[in-house]
Amino acid sequence: MAIKTINAELLAKMFLAGAANLEAKKEFINELNVFPVPDGDTGTNMTLTIMSAAKEVSSMESPDMATLAKAISSGSLRGARGNSGVILSQLLRGFTKAIREEKEIDAVVLAQACERARATAYKAVMKPKEGTILTVAKGIAQKAAEMAEVTDDLEEFLPAVLEYAKEVLNQTPEMLPVLKEAGVVDSGGQGLLEVLHGAYDAFLGKEIDYSAIEASAGTKMTKVSSQAEADIKFGYCTEFIIMTDKAFTEKDEMEFKSYLESIGDSIVCVADEEIVKIHVHTNHPGLAFEKGLTYGQLSRMKVDNMREEHQEKLIRDAEKIAKEQKEQAKKNEPRKQVGFIAVSIGDGMNDIFKELGVDYLIEGGQTMNPSTEDMLTAIDAVNAEHIFILPNNKNIILAANQAQSLTKDKDIIVIPTKTVPQGITAVINYMPEADIDTNTETMVEEIKNVKTGQVTYAVRDTHIDDKEIHEGDIMGIGDAGILSVGQSVEAATKEMLDQLVDEDTELISLYYGQDVLEEDAEKFASEIEKIYPDVDVDFHRGGQPIYYYVLSVE
């Protein structure tokens, strides 16, 4: 019999299965990234985005379409990280807007939802580029519309859309030369395809492993309550798996449960054909293990001290209360006119921004793109009428813009800084005596005069920007791509500087990372001064991971 509709319960399962499949494939997706740098990647960003929504969905009992749509949309919007994550959240936002009034979804509604998803995502990106996740989303919408005209059978509709999405994804290297040169398809498009694969598996009734979502949501079989430590009768949460030597009978199960009840509580004993999953709270984990050994070999043994966990929780709660009280006291103060939020990483970079008067620093950047929720938390903490946000990474600007659109009680201005040196330049050029519009215009113009270089190592072999790169090579990366490849940090940096410095250059600033010694950075800065005697050269401790040097040329 044909399946013609999807209800809220099935859609929730499909969404969670899509999230679980994306999580399972995230490292594969990360490997598709064109630039072979050891930083935050597409698969990670998309997974963190969808997992934020999955947490909300997994905590709901018997949702209807409206509440499910709200959970998916709000969860993904707030959890969005990186450009790929923001685009995914916009796809989900558009899709859920089209279905929230429905009781069940048929082929026509699905096609409308896919088109709404496409339109919403394209609108969110200032300069949409074909050969990306957007192109795959457009292909999905086109095929869905086509299929809705010829069939109402979702068992025919869904695989046809999925197959066409694969075809479009495989065409992305022909649309973006950089993908073709690297020999990969678009990583964001692959991520979207993995979500669809997982959702389709759930539609077919396949068994899905949701453990990653449960772990992400922080769910446990038994939670420690807020009772006093002394009231915890059995202190060790003990879990293990028995790989049985012979059939584990119903009698064996009753006998084992009875034994566990004699040494503890909160018992779970789940038997399969060849394994038995055990969970017990006890004061003697060793006894539980020994009894388990009488039935077979043990695996995945885990013991948590719940009293210790409880003490840590009390400390965390006390720290949280103190922080909230401090923040509340700050909020009760009169609002100042202007505040600054900057994304930064590395204690040296953080100190520079603090000295320049930045109110709130969000830890992140290349290695971990902050989410929209991180931005909203920062906005809430800064007690100012007008707040400038400096994303300092091109992959964070969309999340900042999304936070801006979700903020109603403060004026948020996103200065599109793509690097930390641009962010530093923006703050330096802020003029307290000037109005907001003038300052915005000045900062946006000044960051255009900053050329940035970053020096790191390659994590895999690839061919890009007409350069053959091997794992372990040192790369100098400029604003537009890879400028130099070498065997030493100094050589690659000098080669990159040779392409960045011109007759108008007045200043070179070097920010050395956590893996560079101060005396080595000072010596290297002196070498740069000799190469460019007419240019001022200074160096600062950045303390950033991954990147040996971050530099600016102005």
PDB file of N, CA, C and O in Angstrom, residues 198-244:
ATOM      1  N   GLY A 198      19.622   9.939   6.110  1.00  0.00           N
ATOM      2  CA  GLY A 198      19.169   9.482   7.419  1.00  0.00           C
ATOM      3  C   GLY A 198      17.670   9.563   7.556  1.00  0.00           C
ATOM      4  O   GLY A 198      17.021   8.637   8.082  1.00  0.00           O
ATOM      5  N   ALA A 199      17.094  10.667   7.080  1.00  0.00           N
ATOM      6  CA  ALA A 199      15.644  10.852   7.169  1.00  0.00           C
ATOM      7  C   ALA A 199      14.909   9.783   6.355  1.00  0.00           C
ATOM      8  O   ALA A 199      13.884   9.235   6.792  1.00  0.00           O
ATOM      9  N   TYR A 200      15.445   9.476   5.191  1.00  0.00           N
ATOM     10  CA  TYR A 200      14.807   8.472   4.330  1.00  0.00           C
ATOM     11  C   TYR A 200      14.891   7.079   4.963  1.00  0.00           C
ATOM     12  O   TYR A 200      13.947   6.288   4.880  1.00  0.00           O
ATOM     13  N   ASP A 201      16.005   6.779   5.622  1.00  0.00           N
ATOM     14  CA  ASP A 201      16.130   5.492   6.320  1.00  0.00           C
ATOM     15  C   ASP A 201      15.043   5.345   7.386  1.00  0.00           C
ATOM     16  O   ASP A 201      14.454   4.272   7.553  1.00  0.00           O
ATOM     17  N   ALA A 202      14.784   6.434   8.122  1.00  0.00           N
ATOM     18  CA  ALA A 202      13.738   6.391   9.152  1.00  0.00           C
ATOM     19  C   ALA A 202      12.362   6.232   8.511  1.00  0.00           C
ATOM     20  O   ALA A 202      11.498   5.524   9.043  1.00  0.00           O
ATOM     21  N   PHE A 203      12.153   6.891   7.377  1.00  0.00           N
ATOM     22  CA  PHE A 203      10.885   6.751   6.650  1.00  0.00           C
ATOM     23  C   PHE A 203      10.642   5.294   6.262  1.00  0.00           C
ATOM     24  O   PHE A 203       9.518   4.793   6.320  1.00  0.00           O
ATOM     25  N   LEU A 204      11.735   4.598   5.889  1.00  0.00           N
ATOM     26  CA  LEU A 204      11.626   3.191   5.493  1.00  0.00           C
ATOM     27  C   LEU A 204      11.490   2.256   6.693  1.00  0.00           C
ATOM     28  O   LEU A 204      11.282   1.058   6.515  1.00  0.00           O
ATOM     29  N   GLY A 205      11.627   2.812   7.904  1.00  0.00           N
ATOM     30  CA  GLY A 205      11.485   1.993   9.098  1.00  0.00           C
ATOM     31  C   GLY A 205      12.747   1.297   9.539  1.00  0.00           C
ATOM     32  O   GLY A 205      12.712   0.379  10.366  1.00  0.00           O
ATOM     33  N   LYS A 206      13.901   1.729   9.000  1.00  0.00           N
ATOM     34  CA  LYS A 206      15.162   1.112   9.390  1.00  0.00           C
ATOM     35  C   LYS A 206      15.518   1.476  10.832  1.00  0.00           C
ATOM     36  O   LYS A 206      15.147   2.549  11.320  1.00  0.00           O
ATOM     37  N   GLU A 207      16.250   0.595  11.479  1.00  0.00           N
ATOM     38  CA  GLU A 207      16.661   0.856  12.863  1.00  0.00           C
ATOM     39  C   GLU A 207      17.760   1.907  12.857  1.00  0.00           C
ATOM     40  O   GLU A 207      18.747   1.793  12.133  1.00  0.00           O
ATOM     41  N   ILE A 208      17.600   2.935  13.672  1.00  0.00           N
ATOM     42  CA  ILE A 208      18.542   4.061  13.713  1.00  0.00           C
ATOM     43  C   ILE A 208      19.227   4.109  15.071  1.00  0.00           C
ATOM     44  O   ILE A 208      18.595   3.927  16.115  1.00  0.00           O
ATOM     45  N   ASP A 209      20.531   4.376  15.055  1.00  0.00           N
ATOM     46  CA  ASP A 209      21.285   4.547  16.298  1.00  0.00           C
ATOM     47  C   ASP A 209      21.214   6.018  16.718  1.00  0.00           C
ATOM     48  O   ASP A 209      21.807   6.876  16.086  1.00  0.00           O
ATOM     49  N   TYR A 210      20.461   6.280  17.793  1.00  0.00           N
ATOM     50  CA  TYR A 210      20.286   7.662  18.256  1.00  0.00           C
ATOM     51  C   TYR A 210      21.212   7.994  19.427  1.00  0.00           C
ATOM     52  O   TYR A 210      21.026   9.013  20.084  1.00  0.00           O
ATOM     53  N   SER A 211      22.206   7.163  19.700  1.00  0.00           N
ATOM     54  CA  SER A 211      23.041   7.362  20.885  1.00  0.00           C
ATOM     55  C   SER A 211      23.778   8.697  20.861  1.00  0.00           C
ATOM     56  O   SER A 211      23.976   9.325  21.903  1.00  0.00           O
ATOM     57  N   ALA A 212      24.182   9.149  19.658  1.00  0.00           N
ATOM     58  CA  ALA A 212      24.905  10.421  19.572  1.00  0.00           C
ATOM     59  C   ALA A 212      24.014  11.580  19.998  1.00  0.00           C
ATOM     60  O   ALA A 212      24.457  12.520  20.655  1.00  0.00           O
ATOM     61  N   ILE A 213      22.728  11.508  19.635  1.00  0.00           N
ATOM     62  CA  ILE A 213      21.783  12.566  20.020  1.00  0.00           C
ATOM     63  C   ILE A 213      21.524  12.517  21.512  1.00  0.00           C
ATOM     64  O   ILE A 213      21.478  13.542  22.192  1.00  0.00           O
ATOM     65  N   GLU A 214      21.394  11.308  22.053  1.00  0.00           N
ATOM     66  CA  GLU A 214      21.167  11.175  23.492  1.00  0.00           C
ATOM     67  C   GLU A 214      22.350  11.729  24.274  1.00  0.00           C
ATOM     68  O   GLU A 214      22.184  12.423  25.274  1.00  0.00           O
ATOM     69  N   ALA A 215      23.570  11.429  23.790  1.00  0.00           N
ATOM     70  CA  ALA A 215      24.764  11.940  24.462  1.00  0.00           C
ATOM     71  C   ALA A 215      24.835  13.453  24.353  1.00  0.00           C
ATOM     72  O   ALA A 215      25.164  14.154  25.312  1.00  0.00           O
ATOM     73  N   SER A 216      24.497  13.972  23.162  1.00  0.00           N
ATOM     74  CA  SER A 216      24.521  15.415  22.944  1.00  0.00           C
ATOM     75  C   SER A 216      23.500  16.125  23.814  1.00  0.00           C
ATOM     76  O   SER A 216      23.736  17.198  24.348  1.00  0.00           O
ATOM     77  N   ALA A 217      22.338  15.483  23.985  1.00  0.00           N
ATOM     78  CA  ALA A 217      21.280  16.091  24.799  1.00  0.00           C
ATOM     79  C   ALA A 217      21.536  15.921  26.276  1.00  0.00           C
ATOM     80  O   ALA A 217      20.829  16.486  27.100  1.00  0.00           O
ATOM     81  N   GLY A 218      22.561  15.123  26.611  1.00  0.00           N
ATOM     82  CA  GLY A 218      22.894  14.941  28.018  1.00  0.00           C
ATOM     83  C   GLY A 218      21.970  13.995  28.734  1.00  0.00           C
ATOM     84  O   GLY A 218      21.879  14.010  29.956  1.00  0.00           O
ATOM     85  N   THR A 219      21.250  13.132  27.991  1.00  0.00           N
ATOM     86  CA  THR A 219      20.332  12.219  28.646  1.00  0.00           C
ATOM     87  C   THR A 219      21.083  11.025  29.186  1.00  0.00           C
ATOM     88  O   THR A 219      22.030  10.531  28.587  1.00  0.00           O
ATOM     89  N   LYS A 220      20.647  10.529  30.328  1.00  0.00           N
ATOM     90  CA  LYS A 220      21.226   9.344  30.946  1.00  0.00           C
ATOM     91  C   LYS A 220      20.097   8.440  31.390  1.00  0.00           C
ATOM     92  O   LYS A 220      18.957   8.857  31.537  1.00  0.00           O
ATOM     93  N   MET A 221      20.432   7.214  31.663  1.00  0.00           N
ATOM     94  CA  MET A 221      19.401   6.274  32.085  1.00  0.00           C
ATOM     95  C   MET A 221      18.837   6.682  33.438  1.00  0.00           C
ATOM     96  O   MET A 221      17.679   6.514  33.720  1.00  0.00           O
ATOM     97  N   THR A 222      19.714   7.211  34.298  1.00  0.00           N
ATOM     98  CA  THR A 222      19.270   7.695  35.608  1.00  0.00           C
ATOM     99  C   THR A 222      20.023   8.964  35.920  1.00  0.00           C
ATOM    100  O   THR A 222      21.240   9.010  35.783  1.00  0.00           O
ATOM    101  N   LYS A 223      19.336  10.002  36.351  1.00  0.00           N
ATOM    102  CA  LYS A 223      19.968  11.268  36.656  1.00  0.00           C
ATOM    103  C   LYS A 223      20.118  11.443  38.168  1.00  0.00           C
ATOM    104  O   LYS A 223      19.268  11.027  38.935  1.00  0.00           O
ATOM    105  N   VAL A 224      21.215  12.070  38.569  1.00  0.00           N
ATOM    106  CA  VAL A 224      21.404  12.375  39.982  1.00  0.00           C
ATOM    107  C   VAL A 224      20.535  13.573  40.319  1.00  0.00           C
ATOM    108  O   VAL A 224      20.593  14.598  39.667  1.00  0.00           O
ATOM    109  N   SER A 225      19.716  13.463  41.333  1.00  0.00           N
ATOM    110  CA  SER A 225      18.841  14.568  41.714  1.00  0.00           C
ATOM    111  C   SER A 225      19.615  15.579  42.531  1.00  0.00           C
ATOM    112  O   SER A 225      20.783  15.393  42.854  1.00  0.00           O
ATOM    113  N   SER A 226      18.954  16.651  42.927  1.00  0.00           N
ATOM    114  CA  SER A 226      19.622  17.716  43.672  1.00  0.00           C
ATOM    115  C   SER A 226      19.614  17.458  45.167  1.00  0.00           C
ATOM    116  O   SER A 226      19.841  18.352  45.962  1.00  0.00           O
ATOM    117  N   GLN A 227      19.362  16.222  45.568  1.00  0.00           N
ATOM    118  CA  GLN A 227      19.361  15.904  46.992  1.00  0.00           C
ATOM    119  C   GLN A 227      20.769  16.020  47.553  1.00  0.00           C
ATOM    120  O   GLN A 227      21.744  16.017  46.835  1.00  0.00           O
ATOM    121  N   ALA A 228      20.874  16.079  48.865  1.00  0.00           N
ATOM    122  CA  ALA A 228      22.176  16.208  49.514  1.00  0.00           C
ATOM    123  C   ALA A 228      23.014  14.974  49.257  1.00  0.00           C
ATOM    124  O   ALA A 228      22.506  13.881  49.052  1.00  0.00           O
ATOM    125  N   GLU A 229      24.336  15.173  49.287  1.00  0.00           N
ATOM    126  CA  GLU A 229      25.252  14.074  49.014  1.00  0.00           C
ATOM    127  C   GLU A 229      25.006  12.889  49.939  1.00  0.00           C
ATOM    128  O   GLU A 229      25.092  11.733  49.532  1.00  0.00           O
ATOM    129  N   ALA A 230      24.681  13.167  51.170  1.00  0.00           N
ATOM    130  CA  ALA A 230      24.489  12.101  52.156  1.00  0.00           C
ATOM    131  C   ALA A 230      23.320  11.198  51.801  1.00  0.00           C
ATOM    132  O   ALA A 230      23.243  10.054  52.241  1.00  0.00           O
ATOM    133  N   ASP A 231      22.362  11.722  50.992  1.00  0.00           N
ATOM    134  CA  ASP A 231      21.176  10.945  50.641  1.00  0.00           C
ATOM    135  C   ASP A 231      21.425  10.007  49.464  1.00  0.00           C
ATOM    136  O   ASP A 231      20.548   9.237  49.092  1.00  0.00           O
ATOM    137  N   ILE A 232      22.607  10.091  48.838  1.00  0.00           N
ATOM    138  CA  ILE A 232      22.919   9.178  47.753  1.00  0.00           C
ATOM    139  C   ILE A 232      23.337   7.852  48.367  1.00  0.00           C
ATOM    140  O   ILE A 232      24.450   7.696  48.875  1.00  0.00           O
ATOM    141  N   LYS A 233      22.434   6.889  48.329  1.00  0.00           N
ATOM    142  CA  LYS A 233      22.661   5.603  49.016  1.00  0.00           C
ATOM    143  C   LYS A 233      23.741   4.794  48.324  1.00  0.00           C
ATOM    144  O   LYS A 233      24.618   4.208  48.965  1.00  0.00           O
ATOM    145  N   PHE A 234      23.667   4.722  47.005  1.00  0.00           N
ATOM    146  CA  PHE A 234      24.652   3.965  46.228  1.00  0.00           C
ATOM    147  C   PHE A 234      25.439   4.945  45.359  1.00  0.00           C
ATOM    148  O   PHE A 234      24.866   5.621  44.507  1.00  0.00           O
ATOM    149  N   GLY A 235      26.741   4.981  45.578  1.00  0.00           N
ATOM    150  CA  GLY A 235      27.533   6.087  45.047  1.00  0.00           C
ATOM    151  C   GLY A 235      28.126   5.931  43.670  1.00  0.00           C
ATOM    152  O   GLY A 235      28.602   6.907  43.095  1.00  0.00           O
ATOM    153  N   TYR A 236      28.117   4.713  43.099  1.00  0.00           N
ATOM    154  CA  TYR A 236      28.780   4.511  41.815  1.00  0.00           C
ATOM    155  C   TYR A 236      27.798   4.086  40.727  1.00  0.00           C
ATOM    156  O   TYR A 236      27.142   3.040  40.848  1.00  0.00           O
ATOM    157  N   CYS A 237      27.698   4.907  39.697  1.00  0.00           N
ATOM    158  CA  CYS A 237      26.898   4.556  38.527  1.00  0.00           C
ATOM    159  C   CYS A 237      27.762   3.625  37.667  1.00  0.00           C
ATOM    160  O   CYS A 237      28.807   4.032  37.151  1.00  0.00           O
ATOM    161  N   THR A 238      27.337   2.377  37.552  1.00  0.00           N
ATOM    162  CA  THR A 238      28.147   1.334  36.935  1.00  0.00           C
ATOM    163  C   THR A 238      27.457   0.800  35.683  1.00  0.00           C
ATOM    164  O   THR A 238      26.287   0.417  35.737  1.00  0.00           O
ATOM    165  N   GLU A 239      28.182   0.787  34.573  1.00  0.00           N
ATOM    166  CA  GLU A 239      27.633   0.288  33.311  1.00  0.00           C
ATOM    167  C   GLU A 239      28.638  -0.634  32.647  1.00  0.00           C
ATOM    168  O   GLU A 239      29.850  -0.393  32.716  1.00  0.00           O
ATOM    169  N   PHE A 240      28.153  -1.673  32.003  1.00  0.00           N
ATOM    170  CA  PHE A 240      29.026  -2.542  31.223  1.00  0.00           C
ATOM    171  C   PHE A 240      28.197  -3.420  30.300  1.00  0.00           C
ATOM    172  O   PHE A 240      26.971  -3.504  30.432  1.00  0.00           O
ATOM    173  N   ILE A 241      28.877  -4.032  29.355  1.00  0.00           N
ATOM    174  CA  ILE A 241      28.241  -4.955  28.412  1.00  0.00           C
ATOM    175  C   ILE A 241      28.870  -6.332  28.586  1.00  0.00           C
ATOM    176  O   ILE A 241      30.093  -6.460  28.723  1.00  0.00           O
ATOM    177  N   ILE A 242      28.028  -7.360  28.615  1.00  0.00           N
ATOM    178  CA  ILE A 242      28.508  -8.740  28.677  1.00  0.00           C
ATOM    179  C   ILE A 242      28.376  -9.354  27.286  1.00  0.00           C
ATOM    180  O   ILE A 242      27.283  -9.351  26.703  1.00  0.00           O
ATOM    181  N   MET A 243      29.478  -9.857  26.759  1.00  0.00           N
ATOM    182  CA  MET A 243      29.441 -10.617  25.511  1.00  0.00           C
ATOM    183  C   MET A 243      29.337 -12.093  25.910  1.00  0.00           C
ATOM    184  O   MET A 243      30.324 -12.710  26.325  1.00  0.00           O
ATOM    185  N   THR A 244      28.132 -12.609  25.851  1.00  0.00           N
ATOM    186  CA  THR A 244      27.828 -13.912  26.455  1.00  0.00           C
ATOM    187  C   THR A 244      28.514 -15.075  25.754  1.00  0.00           C
ATOM    188  O   THR A 244      28.673 -15.085  24.537  1.00  0.00           O
TER     189      THR A 244
END
